[in-house]
């Protein structure tokens, strides 16, 4: 690849990534002012990611514009670090999300989830008292369970609904308990549970209790996290391929800059 072509590509690629980085920072600032405390924990990582991408893009853009071998070397080193980090995270994400799947229940359109099906990493995080206390407070504040009665106004609608993993695990008792549903937010607990599952006794119709202390709720959260991690892992895989191509172009630009410097 010629010097002009490689420098042109590097300049435009890094200009676009600078715009992307600014968008990420703006989104992080917006989150810090509009979201509750449960989601504010994501603010600092998002701001850091945006700032880091912006810094690398500036270095790459200036290196290609000034045809500076030193700046391009620094750009390639930082880009290499990002590539290694993305690769390590992606591999770990696929390993962690390899286990765990829902179990079909007769008469239901959705699946139910069991905590022991998931990877040890998920079990360690969800069984940590402090971590779960924070997650549970977020679940109680969320609309996942609070709006079920408004989403499904009749018992027929509720029974034929396709609930999310969190709705299925945290908002209702496991089906094996045998509690009859009165509506989307109330179960008749006067019936003696037909299962020895401890979740059957933990479930309460109270808005702030529901099944938030149940293993089925933790399993629903694990399934949600697994899905999110898998999406991020696939995105990172695509990003790795794209950045690898950018890294190749950057190597060409750096080599051309070195040749120009040596001739001078």
CSV table of C-alpha atoms in Angstrom, one decimal:
chain,number,residue,atom,x,y,z
A,1,UNK,CA,0.0,0.0,0.0
A,2,UNK,CA,1.4,3.4,-1.0
A,3,UNK,CA,2.2,6.1,1.5
A,4,UNK,CA,-0.5,8.5,0.3
A,5,UNK,CA,-3.2,5.8,0.3
A,6,UNK,CA,-2.3,4.4,3.8
A,7,UNK,CA,-2.1,7.9,5.3
A,8,UNK,CA,-5.4,8.9,3.7
A,9,UNK,CA,-7.2,5.8,5.1
A,10,UNK,CA,-5.6,6.2,8.6
A,11,UNK,CA,-6.7,9.9,8.7
A,12,UNK,CA,-10.3,9.2,7.8
A,13,UNK,CA,-10.7,6.0,9.9
A,14,UNK,CA,-9.4,7.9,13.0
A,15,UNK,CA,-11.6,10.9,12.2
A,16,UNK,CA,-14.6,8.6,12.2
A,17,UNK,CA,-13.5,6.9,15.5
A,18,UNK,CA,-13.0,10.4,17.1
A,19,UNK,CA,-16.7,11.2,16.2
A,20,UNK,CA,-17.7,7.9,17.7
A,21,UNK,CA,-15.7,8.5,20.8
A,22,UNK,CA,-17.3,11.9,21.3
A,23,UNK,CA,-20.7,10.2,21.0
A,24,UNK,CA,-19.8,7.7,23.6
A,25,UNK,CA,-18.7,10.5,26.0
A,26,UNK,CA,-21.9,12.4,25.4
A,27,UNK,CA,-23.9,9.3,26.1
A,28,UNK,CA,-22.0,8.7,29.3
A,29,UNK,CA,-22.7,12.2,30.5
A,30,UNK,CA,-26.4,11.8,29.6
A,31,UNK,CA,-26.5,8.6,31.6
A,32,UNK,CA,-25.0,10.3,34.7
A,33,UNK,CA,-27.8,13.0,34.6
A,34,UNK,CA,-30.8,10.9,33.6
A,35,UNK,CA,-30.5,7.4,35.0
A,36,UNK,CA,-30.9,6.2,38.6
A,37,UNK,CA,-28.1,5.0,40.8
A,38,UNK,CA,-28.5,1.4,39.5
A,39,UNK,CA,-27.4,2.5,36.0
A,40,UNK,CA,-25.0,5.2,37.0
A,41,UNK,CA,-22.4,2.5,37.7
A,42,UNK,CA,-21.9,2.2,34.0
A,43,UNK,CA,-21.1,5.9,33.6
A,44,UNK,CA,-17.4,5.9,34.5
A,45,UNK,CA,-16.5,2.8,32.2
A,46,UNK,CA,-18.4,4.5,29.3
A,47,UNK,CA,-16.6,7.8,29.8
A,48,UNK,CA,-13.2,6.1,30.1
A,49,UNK,CA,-13.8,4.0,27.0
A,50,UNK,CA,-14.8,7.1,25.0
A,51,UNK,CA,-11.9,9.1,26.2
A,52,UNK,CA,-9.4,6.3,25.5
A,53,UNK,CA,-10.7,5.8,21.9
A,54,UNK,CA,-10.6,9.5,21.4
A,55,UNK,CA,-7.0,9.7,22.6
A,56,UNK,CA,-5.8,6.8,20.3
A,57,UNK,CA,-7.7,8.3,17.4
A,58,UNK,CA,-6.1,11.7,17.9
A,59,UNK,CA,-2.6,10.1,17.9
A,60,UNK,CA,-3.3,8.0,14.8
A,61,UNK,CA,-4.8,11.0,13.0
A,62,UNK,CA,-1.9,13.3,13.8
A,63,UNK,CA,0.6,10.6,13.0
A,64,UNK,CA,-0.8,10.1,9.5
A,65,UNK,CA,-1.3,13.8,8.9
A,66,UNK,CA,2.2,14.8,10.0
A,67,UNK,CA,3.7,11.6,8.6
A,68,UNK,CA,5.3,11.1,12.1
A,69,UNK,CA,6.9,7.7,12.6
A,70,UNK,CA,7.0,8.2,16.4
A,71,UNK,CA,3.3,9.0,16.7
A,72,UNK,CA,2.4,6.1,14.5
A,73,UNK,CA,4.5,3.8,16.6
A,74,UNK,CA,2.7,5.0,19.7
A,75,UNK,CA,-0.6,4.6,17.9
A,76,UNK,CA,0.2,1.0,16.9
A,77,UNK,CA,1.3,0.1,20.4
A,78,UNK,CA,-1.9,1.4,22.0
A,79,UNK,CA,-4.0,-0.2,19.2
A,80,UNK,CA,-2.2,-3.5,19.8
A,81,UNK,CA,-3.0,-3.3,23.5
A,82,UNK,CA,-6.7,-2.8,22.6
A,83,UNK,CA,-6.7,-5.7,20.2
A,84,UNK,CA,-5.2,-8.1,22.8
A,85,UNK,CA,-7.7,-6.9,25.5
A,86,UNK,CA,-10.6,-7.4,23.1
A,87,UNK,CA,-9.4,-10.8,22.2
A,88,UNK,CA,-8.9,-11.9,25.8
A,89,UNK,CA,-12.3,-10.5,26.8
A,90,UNK,CA,-14.1,-12.1,23.9
A,91,UNK,CA,-12.6,-15.6,24.6
A,92,UNK,CA,-13.5,-15.3,28.3
A,93,UNK,CA,-17.0,-14.1,27.4
A,94,UNK,CA,-17.6,-17.1,25.1
A,95,UNK,CA,-16.3,-19.5,27.8
A,96,UNK,CA,-18.4,-17.9,30.6
A,97,UNK,CA,-21.6,-17.9,28.5
A,98,UNK,CA,-21.1,-21.4,27.2
A,99,UNK,CA,-23.2,-23.0,30.0
A,100,UNK,CA,-26.8,-22.4,31.0
A,101,UNK,CA,-30.1,-22.7,29.1
A,102,UNK,CA,-33.8,-22.5,29.9
A,103,UNK,CA,-36.1,-25.4,30.6
A,104,UNK,CA,-39.4,-25.7,28.7
A,105,UNK,CA,-42.6,-26.1,30.8
A,106,UNK,CA,-45.7,-27.6,29.5
A,107,UNK,CA,-48.4,-25.0,28.8
A,108,UNK,CA,-46.0,-22.0,28.9
A,109,UNK,CA,-44.6,-20.1,26.0
A,110,UNK,CA,-41.5,-19.0,28.0
A,111,UNK,CA,-38.8,-21.0,29.7
A,112,UNK,CA,-37.8,-21.3,33.3
A,113,UNK,CA,-34.1,-21.2,34.5
A,114,UNK,CA,-32.1,-23.0,37.1
A,115,UNK,CA,-29.1,-21.3,38.8
A,116,UNK,CA,-26.9,-24.4,38.8
A,117,UNK,CA,-26.9,-24.6,35.0
A,118,UNK,CA,-24.7,-21.5,34.7
A,119,UNK,CA,-20.9,-21.1,34.8
A,120,UNK,CA,-19.1,-20.8,38.2
A,121,UNK,CA,-18.3,-17.2,37.4
A,122,UNK,CA,-22.0,-16.3,37.3
A,123,UNK,CA,-22.7,-18.3,40.4
A,124,UNK,CA,-19.9,-16.5,42.3
A,125,UNK,CA,-21.2,-13.1,41.3
A,126,UNK,CA,-24.9,-13.8,42.0
A,127,UNK,CA,-24.3,-15.7,45.2
A,128,UNK,CA,-22.2,-12.8,46.6
A,129,UNK,CA,-24.4,-11.2,49.2
A,130,UNK,CA,-23.3,-7.6,48.5
A,131,UNK,CA,-23.6,-7.9,44.8
A,132,UNK,CA,-27.0,-9.5,44.9
A,133,UNK,CA,-28.3,-6.9,47.4
A,134,UNK,CA,-27.4,-4.2,44.9
A,135,UNK,CA,-28.9,-6.1,42.0
A,136,UNK,CA,-32.0,-6.9,44.0
A,137,UNK,CA,-32.6,-3.2,44.8
A,138,UNK,CA,-32.3,-2.4,41.1
A,139,UNK,CA,-34.8,-5.1,40.2
A,140,UNK,CA,-37.3,-3.9,42.8
A,141,UNK,CA,-37.1,-0.4,41.4
A,142,UNK,CA,-37.4,-1.6,37.8
A,143,UNK,CA,-40.5,-2.0,35.8
A,144,UNK,CA,-40.0,-5.7,35.1
A,145,UNK,CA,-42.4,-6.9,37.8
A,146,UNK,CA,-44.3,-3.7,38.6
A,147,UNK,CA,-45.9,-3.4,35.2
A,148,UNK,CA,-46.9,-7.0,34.6
A,149,UNK,CA,-50.5,-6.4,35.8
A,150,UNK,CA,-50.8,-3.5,33.4
A,151,UNK,CA,-49.2,-5.4,30.4
A,152,UNK,CA,-51.5,-8.4,30.9
A,153,UNK,CA,-54.9,-7.3,32.2
A,154,UNK,CA,-56.5,-10.8,32.0
A,155,UNK,CA,-55.3,-14.1,33.4
A,156,UNK,CA,-55.6,-15.6,29.9
A,157,UNK,CA,-53.2,-12.9,28.5
A,158,UNK,CA,-50.8,-13.6,31.3
A,159,UNK,CA,-50.7,-17.3,30.9
A,160,UNK,CA,-50.1,-17.0,27.1
A,161,UNK,CA,-47.5,-14.3,27.5
A,162,UNK,CA,-43.8,-14.8,26.5
A,163,UNK,CA,-42.1,-13.6,29.6
A,164,UNK,CA,-38.5,-12.5,29.8
A,165,UNK,CA,-36.0,-14.5,31.9
A,166,UNK,CA,-36.2,-11.9,34.7
A,167,UNK,CA,-40.0,-11.7,34.6
A,168,UNK,CA,-40.2,-15.5,34.6
A,169,UNK,CA,-37.7,-15.9,37.5
A,170,UNK,CA,-38.2,-12.9,39.7
A,171,UNK,CA,-41.9,-11.9,39.3
A,172,UNK,CA,-43.5,-15.3,39.9
A,173,UNK,CA,-42.9,-18.5,41.8
A,174,UNK,CA,-41.6,-21.5,39.8
A,175,UNK,CA,-44.3,-23.6,38.1
A,176,UNK,CA,-43.3,-26.7,40.1
A,177,UNK,CA,-44.7,-25.0,43.2
A,178,UNK,CA,-48.2,-25.4,41.9
A,179,UNK,CA,-49.6,-22.0,43.1
A,180,UNK,CA,-52.6,-21.0,41.1
A,181,UNK,CA,-52.3,-17.6,39.4
A,182,UNK,CA,-55.1,-15.1,40.2
A,183,UNK,CA,-53.7,-12.4,37.9
A,184,UNK,CA,-50.3,-11.3,36.6
A,185,UNK,CA,-49.1,-10.0,40.0
A,186,UNK,CA,-50.9,-12.2,42.5
A,187,UNK,CA,-50.8,-16.0,43.3
A,188,UNK,CA,-53.0,-17.9,45.7
A,189,UNK,CA,-50.4,-19.0,48.3
A,190,UNK,CA,-53.0,-20.7,50.5
A,191,UNK,CA,-52.2,-23.9,48.5
A,192,UNK,CA,-49.5,-26.1,50.0
A,193,UNK,CA,-46.6,-26.2,47.5
A,194,UNK,CA,-46.3,-29.5,45.7
A,195,UNK,CA,-42.5,-29.1,45.4
A,196,UNK,CA,-39.7,-29.0,48.0
A,197,UNK,CA,-38.0,-26.2,46.1
A,198,UNK,CA,-37.1,-23.5,48.6
A,199,UNK,CA,-38.2,-20.8,46.2
A,200,UNK,CA,-41.8,-21.8,46.8
A,201,UNK,CA,-41.6,-20.6,50.4
A,202,UNK,CA,-39.6,-17.5,49.5
A,203,UNK,CA,-42.1,-16.1,47.0
A,204,UNK,CA,-44.5,-13.5,48.3
A,205,UNK,CA,-47.1,-11.4,46.5
A,206,UNK,CA,-45.7,-8.2,48.1
A,207,UNK,CA,-44.4,-5.8,45.6
A,208,UNK,CA,-40.9,-5.5,47.2
A,209,UNK,CA,-40.5,-9.2,47.9
A,210,UNK,CA,-41.9,-11.2,45.0
A,211,UNK,CA,-39.3,-13.9,44.2
A,212,UNK,CA,-36.3,-11.5,44.4
A,213,UNK,CA,-34.6,-13.8,47.0
A,214,UNK,CA,-35.2,-16.9,44.9
A,215,UNK,CA,-32.5,-18.9,43.0
A,216,UNK,CA,-34.9,-18.7,40.1
A,217,UNK,CA,-34.5,-14.9,40.1
A,218,UNK,CA,-30.7,-15.2,40.1
A,219,UNK,CA,-31.0,-17.7,37.3
A,220,UNK,CA,-33.2,-15.3,35.3
A,221,UNK,CA,-30.6,-12.5,35.8
A,222,UNK,CA,-27.8,-15.0,34.8
A,223,UNK,CA,-29.7,-15.7,31.6
A,224,UNK,CA,-30.1,-12.0,30.9
A,225,UNK,CA,-26.4,-11.4,31.6
A,226,UNK,CA,-25.5,-14.4,29.4
A,227,UNK,CA,-27.4,-13.0,26.5
A,228,UNK,CA,-25.9,-9.5,26.9
A,229,UNK,CA,-22.4,-10.9,27.2
A,230,UNK,CA,-22.9,-13.0,24.1
A,231,UNK,CA,-24.0,-10.0,22.1
A,232,UNK,CA,-21.0,-8.0,23.4
A,233,UNK,CA,-18.7,-10.9,22.5
A,234,UNK,CA,-20.0,-11.1,19.0
A,235,UNK,CA,-19.7,-7.3,18.6
A,236,UNK,CA,-16.1,-7.5,19.9
A,237,UNK,CA,-15.3,-10.2,17.5
A,238,UNK,CA,-16.4,-8.0,14.6
A,239,UNK,CA,-14.6,-5.0,16.1
A,240,UNK,CA,-11.4,-7.2,16.4
A,241,UNK,CA,-11.5,-8.0,12.7
A,242,UNK,CA,-12.0,-4.3,11.8
A,243,UNK,CA,-9.3,-3.0,14.1
A,244,UNK,CA,-6.9,-5.7,12.8
A,245,UNK,CA,-7.4,-4.3,9.3
A,246,UNK,CA,-6.9,-0.8,10.7
A,247,UNK,CA,-3.7,-2.0,12.4
A,248,UNK,CA,-2.4,-3.4,9.1
A,249,UNK,CA,-3.0,-0.1,7.4
A,250,UNK,CA,-1.3,1.7,10.3
A,251,UNK,CA,1.7,-0.6,9.9
A,252,UNK,CA,1.9,0.4,6.3
A,253,UNK,CA,1.7,4.1,7.2
A,254,UNK,CA,4.4,3.8,9.9
A,255,UNK,CA,6.7,1.9,7.5
A,256,UNK,CA,6.2,4.6,4.8
A,257,UNK,CA,6.9,7.4,7.4
A,258,UNK,CA,10.1,5.6,8.4
A,259,UNK,CA,11.2,5.5,4.8
A,260,UNK,CA,10.6,9.2,4.3
A,261,UNK,CA,12.4,10.0,7.5
A,262,UNK,CA,15.5,7.9,6.5
A,263,UNK,CA,15.6,9.6,3.1
A,264,UNK,CA,15.5,13.0,4.6
